[in-house]
mmCIF file of C-alpha atoms in Angstrom:
data_model
loop_
_atom_site.group_PDB
_atom_site.id
_atom_site.type_symbol
_atom_site.label_atom_id
_atom_site.label_comp_id
_atom_site.label_asym_id
_atom_site.label_seq_id
_atom_site.Cartn_x
_atom_site.Cartn_y
_atom_site.Cartn_z
ATOM 1 C CA MET A 1 15.103 -31.204 23.631
ATOM 2 C CA SER A 2 16.628 -29.839 26.796
ATOM 3 C CA ILE A 3 14.767 -29.444 30.098
ATOM 4 C CA THR A 4 15.015 -25.704 29.606
ATOM 5 C CA GLY A 5 13.404 -25.980 26.200
ATOM 6 C CA GLN A 6 10.591 -28.078 27.624
ATOM 7 C CA THR A 7 9.995 -25.538 30.385
ATOM 8 C CA THR A 8 9.975 -22.697 27.906
ATOM 9 C CA ASN A 9 7.470 -24.459 25.666
ATOM 10 C CA ALA A 10 5.301 -25.392 28.675
ATOM 11 C CA THR A 11 5.337 -21.784 29.917
ATOM 12 C CA ARG A 12 4.509 -20.467 26.435
ATOM 13 C CA ARG A 13 1.622 -22.912 26.037
ATOM 14 C CA ALA A 14 0.227 -22.016 29.464
ATOM 15 C CA THR A 15 0.424 -18.322 28.630
ATOM 16 C CA GLU A 16 -1.102 -18.771 25.184
ATOM 17 C CA ALA A 17 -3.923 -20.890 26.600
ATOM 18 C CA GLU A 18 -5.285 -17.649 28.114
ATOM 19 C CA LEU A 19 -5.471 -15.928 24.708
ATOM 20 C CA PRO A 20 -8.583 -15.801 22.480
ATOM 21 C CA PRO A 21 -8.760 -18.756 20.026
ATOM 22 C CA ARG A 22 -8.076 -16.626 16.935
ATOM 23 C CA GLU A 23 -4.882 -15.245 18.520
ATOM 24 C CA ARG A 24 -3.782 -18.753 19.501
ATOM 25 C CA LEU A 25 -4.307 -19.928 15.912
ATOM 26 C CA VAL A 26 -2.277 -17.031 14.497
ATOM 27 C CA ARG A 27 0.555 -17.619 16.956
ATOM 28 C CA ALA A 28 0.641 -21.327 16.196
ATOM 29 C CA ALA A 29 0.644 -20.579 12.492
ATOM 30 C CA SER A 30 3.447 -18.087 12.894
ATOM 31 C CA ARG A 31 5.700 -20.713 14.509
ATOM 32 C CA LEU A 32 4.798 -23.584 12.231
ATOM 33 C CA PHE A 33 4.633 -21.787 8.909
ATOM 34 C CA TYR A 34 7.887 -19.908 9.516
ATOM 35 C CA TYR A 35 9.971 -22.896 10.633
ATOM 36 C CA GLU A 36 8.440 -25.708 8.578
ATOM 37 C CA GLY A 37 6.738 -24.076 5.611
ATOM 38 C CA VAL A 38 3.147 -23.287 4.799
ATOM 39 C CA ARG A 39 2.366 -26.282 2.613
ATOM 40 C CA ALA A 40 3.897 -28.709 5.086
ATOM 41 C CA ILE A 41 1.424 -27.776 7.836
ATOM 42 C CA GLY A 42 -2.135 -29.046 7.695
ATOM 43 C CA VAL A 43 -5.251 -27.737 9.490
ATOM 44 C CA GLU A 44 -5.235 -30.654 11.949
ATOM 45 C CA ARG A 45 -1.718 -29.804 13.090
ATOM 46 C CA LEU A 46 -2.685 -26.142 13.490
ATOM 47 C CA ILE A 47 -5.742 -27.055 15.542
ATOM 48 C CA ALA A 48 -3.721 -29.300 17.790
ATOM 49 C CA GLU A 49 -0.930 -26.769 18.288
ATOM 50 C CA ALA A 50 -3.433 -23.962 19.123
ATOM 51 C CA GLY A 51 -5.520 -26.163 21.329
ATOM 52 C CA VAL A 52 -8.844 -25.369 19.602
ATOM 53 C CA THR A 53 -11.584 -27.367 17.935
ATOM 54 C CA LYS A 54 -12.061 -27.722 14.200
ATOM 55 C CA ALA A 55 -15.328 -25.785 14.537
ATOM 56 C CA THR A 56 -13.415 -22.943 16.233
ATOM 57 C CA PHE A 57 -10.823 -22.906 13.452
ATOM 58 C CA TYR A 58 -13.498 -22.571 10.740
ATOM 59 C CA ARG A 59 -15.389 -19.971 12.719
ATOM 60 C CA HIS A 60 -12.389 -17.703 12.448
ATOM 61 C CA PHE A 61 -10.872 -18.780 9.112
ATOM 62 C CA ALA A 62 -12.778 -20.049 6.120
ATOM 63 C CA ALA A 63 -9.657 -21.845 4.883
ATOM 64 C CA LYS A 64 -6.017 -22.353 5.754
ATOM 65 C CA ASP A 65 -5.006 -19.695 3.206
ATOM 66 C CA ASP A 66 -6.949 -17.111 5.279
ATOM 67 C CA LEU A 67 -4.752 -18.012 8.245
ATOM 68 C CA VAL A 68 -1.672 -17.685 6.094
ATOM 69 C CA VAL A 69 -2.784 -14.097 5.288
ATOM 70 C CA ALA A 70 -3.398 -13.363 8.949
ATOM 71 C CA TYR A 71 0.075 -14.739 9.832
ATOM 72 C CA LEU A 72 1.737 -12.504 7.240
ATOM 73 C CA GLN A 73 -0.288 -9.510 8.418
ATOM 74 C CA THR A 74 1.242 -9.926 11.846
ATOM 75 C CA LYS A 75 4.737 -10.024 10.302
ATOM 76 C CA ASP A 76 3.988 -6.923 8.265
ATOM 77 C CA ALA A 77 2.764 -5.117 11.341
ATOM 78 C CA TYR A 78 5.971 -6.099 13.189
ATOM 79 C CA TYR A 79 8.266 -4.758 10.466
ATOM 80 C CA ARG A 80 6.258 -1.534 10.260
ATOM 81 C CA ALA A 81 6.394 -1.100 14.020
ATOM 82 C CA VAL A 82 10.188 -1.276 13.882
ATOM 83 C CA ALA A 83 10.880 0.764 10.747
ATOM 84 C CA GLU A 84 8.303 3.564 10.814
ATOM 85 C CA PRO A 85 9.325 5.094 14.133
ATOM 86 C CA LEU A 86 12.960 5.054 12.990
ATOM 87 C CA ALA A 87 11.982 6.854 9.778
ATOM 88 C CA ALA A 88 9.905 9.409 11.663
ATOM 89 C CA GLY A 89 12.287 10.025 14.470
ATOM 90 C CA HIS A 90 15.644 10.534 12.785
ATOM 91 C CA PRO A 91 17.189 12.517 9.919
ATOM 92 C CA ALA A 92 16.847 10.615 6.627
ATOM 93 C CA ALA A 93 20.383 9.305 6.285
ATOM 94 C CA GLU A 94 20.479 8.178 9.896
ATOM 95 C CA ALA A 95 17.023 6.609 9.602
ATOM 96 C CA ILE A 96 18.047 4.516 6.546
ATOM 97 C CA ASP A 97 21.116 3.301 8.367
ATOM 98 C CA LEU A 98 19.173 2.476 11.516
ATOM 99 C CA ILE A 99 16.503 0.519 9.587
ATOM 100 C CA PHE A 100 19.175 -1.583 7.916
ATOM 101 C CA GLU A 101 21.003 -2.067 11.185
ATOM 102 C CA ALA A 102 17.722 -3.337 12.667
ATOM 103 C CA ILE A 103 17.354 -5.711 9.628
ATOM 104 C CA ALA A 104 20.957 -6.929 10.130
ATOM 105 C CA GLU A 105 20.327 -7.569 13.815
ATOM 106 C CA HIS A 106 17.036 -9.372 13.025
ATOM 107 C CA ALA A 107 18.872 -11.636 10.574
ATOM 108 C CA ARG A 108 21.313 -12.589 13.365
ATOM 109 C CA GLU A 109 18.575 -13.766 15.710
ATOM 110 C CA ARG A 110 18.530 -17.376 16.746
ATOM 111 C CA GLY A 111 16.217 -19.415 14.538
ATOM 112 C CA PHE A 112 16.203 -16.837 11.717
ATOM 113 C CA ARG A 113 15.070 -18.533 8.522
ATOM 114 C CA GLY A 114 14.898 -15.695 6.074
ATOM 115 C CA SER A 115 11.991 -13.433 5.121
ATOM 116 C CA PRO A 116 8.574 -14.804 5.947
ATOM 117 C CA PHE A 117 7.284 -12.953 2.913
ATOM 118 C CA MET A 118 9.736 -14.454 0.422
ATOM 119 C CA ASN A 119 9.276 -17.875 2.037
ATOM 120 C CA ALA A 120 5.519 -17.679 1.574
ATOM 121 C CA ALA A 121 5.773 -16.261 -1.933
ATOM 122 C CA ALA A 122 7.865 -19.268 -2.941
ATOM 123 C CA GLU A 123 4.902 -21.516 -2.018
ATOM 124 C CA TYR A 124 2.277 -19.411 -3.820
ATOM 125 C CA PRO A 125 3.248 -19.003 -7.516
ATOM 126 C CA ASP A 126 -0.016 -17.275 -8.487
ATOM 127 C CA ALA A 127 0.634 -13.537 -8.305
ATOM 128 C CA THR A 128 -3.065 -12.796 -7.889
ATOM 129 C CA HIS A 129 -3.467 -15.000 -4.793
ATOM 130 C CA PRO A 130 -4.245 -13.107 -1.607
ATOM 131 C CA VAL A 131 -0.974 -14.306 -0.044
ATOM 132 C CA ARG A 132 1.045 -12.959 -2.931
ATOM 133 C CA ARG A 133 -0.928 -9.667 -2.906
ATOM 134 C CA LEU A 134 0.014 -9.253 0.720
ATOM 135 C CA VAL A 135 3.672 -9.951 -0.066
ATOM 136 C CA THR A 136 3.467 -7.311 -2.807
ATOM 137 C CA SER A 137 1.823 -4.816 -0.427
ATOM 138 C CA HIS A 138 4.611 -5.336 2.072
ATOM 139 C CA ARG A 139 7.272 -4.767 -0.545
ATOM 140 C CA ASP A 140 5.454 -1.690 -1.868
ATOM 141 C CA TRP A 141 5.355 -0.250 1.639
ATOM 142 C CA LEU A 142 9.120 -0.785 2.034
ATOM 143 C CA ARG A 143 9.869 0.742 -1.375
ATOM 144 C CA THR A 144 7.737 3.770 -0.550
ATOM 145 C CA LEU A 145 9.408 4.197 2.827
ATOM 146 C CA PHE A 146 12.889 4.068 1.277
ATOM 147 C CA ARG A 147 11.889 6.412 -1.559
ATOM 148 C CA GLY A 148 10.508 8.967 0.901
ATOM 149 C CA LEU A 149 13.660 8.916 2.983
ATOM 150 C CA LEU A 150 15.865 9.234 -0.060
ATOM 151 C CA THR A 151 13.763 12.104 -1.375
ATOM 152 C CA GLU A 152 14.098 13.853 1.976
ATOM 153 C CA LEU A 153 17.830 13.274 1.779
ATOM 154 C CA GLY A 154 17.893 14.986 -1.621
ATOM 155 C CA HIS A 155 18.980 11.914 -3.578
ATOM 156 C CA THR A 156 19.057 12.636 -7.329
ATOM 157 C CA ASP A 157 17.275 9.408 -8.274
ATOM 158 C CA PRO A 158 15.240 8.238 -5.248
ATOM 159 C CA GLU A 159 13.161 5.824 -7.285
ATOM 160 C CA SER A 160 16.121 3.749 -8.480
ATOM 161 C CA ALA A 161 17.911 4.008 -5.192
ATOM 162 C CA ALA A 162 14.764 2.792 -3.358
ATOM 163 C CA GLY A 163 14.704 -0.243 -5.660
ATOM 164 C CA ALA A 164 18.351 -0.910 -4.920
ATOM 165 C CA LEU A 165 17.676 -0.694 -1.149
ATOM 166 C CA LEU A 166 14.751 -3.114 -1.499
ATOM 167 C CA MET A 167 17.067 -5.548 -3.336
ATOM 168 C CA LEU A 168 19.579 -5.179 -0.492
ATOM 169 C CA TYR A 169 16.792 -5.931 1.985
ATOM 170 C CA ASP A 170 15.958 -9.079 0.033
ATOM 171 C CA GLY A 171 19.583 -10.094 -0.102
ATOM 172 C CA ALA A 172 20.058 -9.425 3.601
ATOM 173 C CA MET A 173 17.192 -11.799 4.403
ATOM 174 C CA VAL A 174 18.803 -14.531 2.371
ATOM 175 C CA ALA A 175 22.350 -13.887 3.537
ATOM 176 C CA GLY A 176 21.220 -13.755 7.174
ATOM 177 C CA HIS A 177 19.950 -17.279 6.773
ATOM 178 C CA LEU A 178 22.635 -18.789 4.610
ATOM 179 C CA ASP A 179 25.876 -16.833 5.238
ATOM 180 C CA ASP A 180 28.050 -15.778 8.157
ATOM 181 C CA SER A 181 25.865 -13.110 9.832
ATOM 182 C CA THR A 182 28.731 -10.914 10.913
ATOM 183 C CA THR A 183 30.236 -10.701 7.463
ATOM 184 C CA ALA A 184 26.799 -10.249 5.903
ATOM 185 C CA ARG A 185 26.022 -7.379 8.261
ATOM 186 C CA LYS A 186 29.183 -5.423 7.324
ATOM 187 C CA ILE A 187 28.648 -5.903 3.590
ATOM 188 C CA LEU A 188 25.002 -4.892 3.920
ATOM 189 C CA LEU A 189 25.668 -1.660 5.848
ATOM 190 C CA ASP A 190 28.545 -0.659 3.595
ATOM 191 C CA ALA A 191 26.313 -1.129 0.511
ATOM 192 C CA VAL A 192 23.440 0.848 2.051
ATOM 193 C CA ARG A 193 25.705 3.804 2.815
ATOM 194 C CA LEU A 194 27.131 3.702 -0.698
ATOM 195 C CA ILE A 195 23.673 3.761 -2.296
ATOM 196 C CA ARG A 196 22.252 6.481 -0.140
ATOM 197 C CA SER A 197 25.293 8.688 -0.578
ATOM 198 C CA ARG A 198 25.386 8.562 -4.394
ATOM 199 C CA GLY A 199 22.671 11.086 -4.732
#
């Protein structure tokens, strides 16, 4: 690790040390779960990374899975905070394009490792588990957002088109991690415009 990286980590830890314990745990979980996987990270590692005691951990979270849910809730809130103002503040066609441009830019960020929701879902096969229910809720929100914009646009089949846009979102998250991000961005935005204009 470079000296710059060490300084950045030290600064981050000093800043986070001032946060409430629950927030420190969620932030530690966000880093570790996203980059290393949920199942790979144990409670002891989370406690050490957050700088809290075991008693503090269990005061806030009855089990690790509860922290996984809290982690995904922060990711859901982040995506909503980006997409919903775009949907509310622009004409429908422009809003759809801007949302997917934001997704494409997100997928080009350093350290991007795909969708945190799909990553977590892959580790929780039980569709009734709270983690999977949160993943479903996130996807339902996205589908509803797309359907509303497509309806506003006057698309002839907003339900099917919303499903197609959701699949493009899923694909963008995979391609952003595995493929050349510049090529993936162009293909994504071309496909989005084709779907929204076919109504």
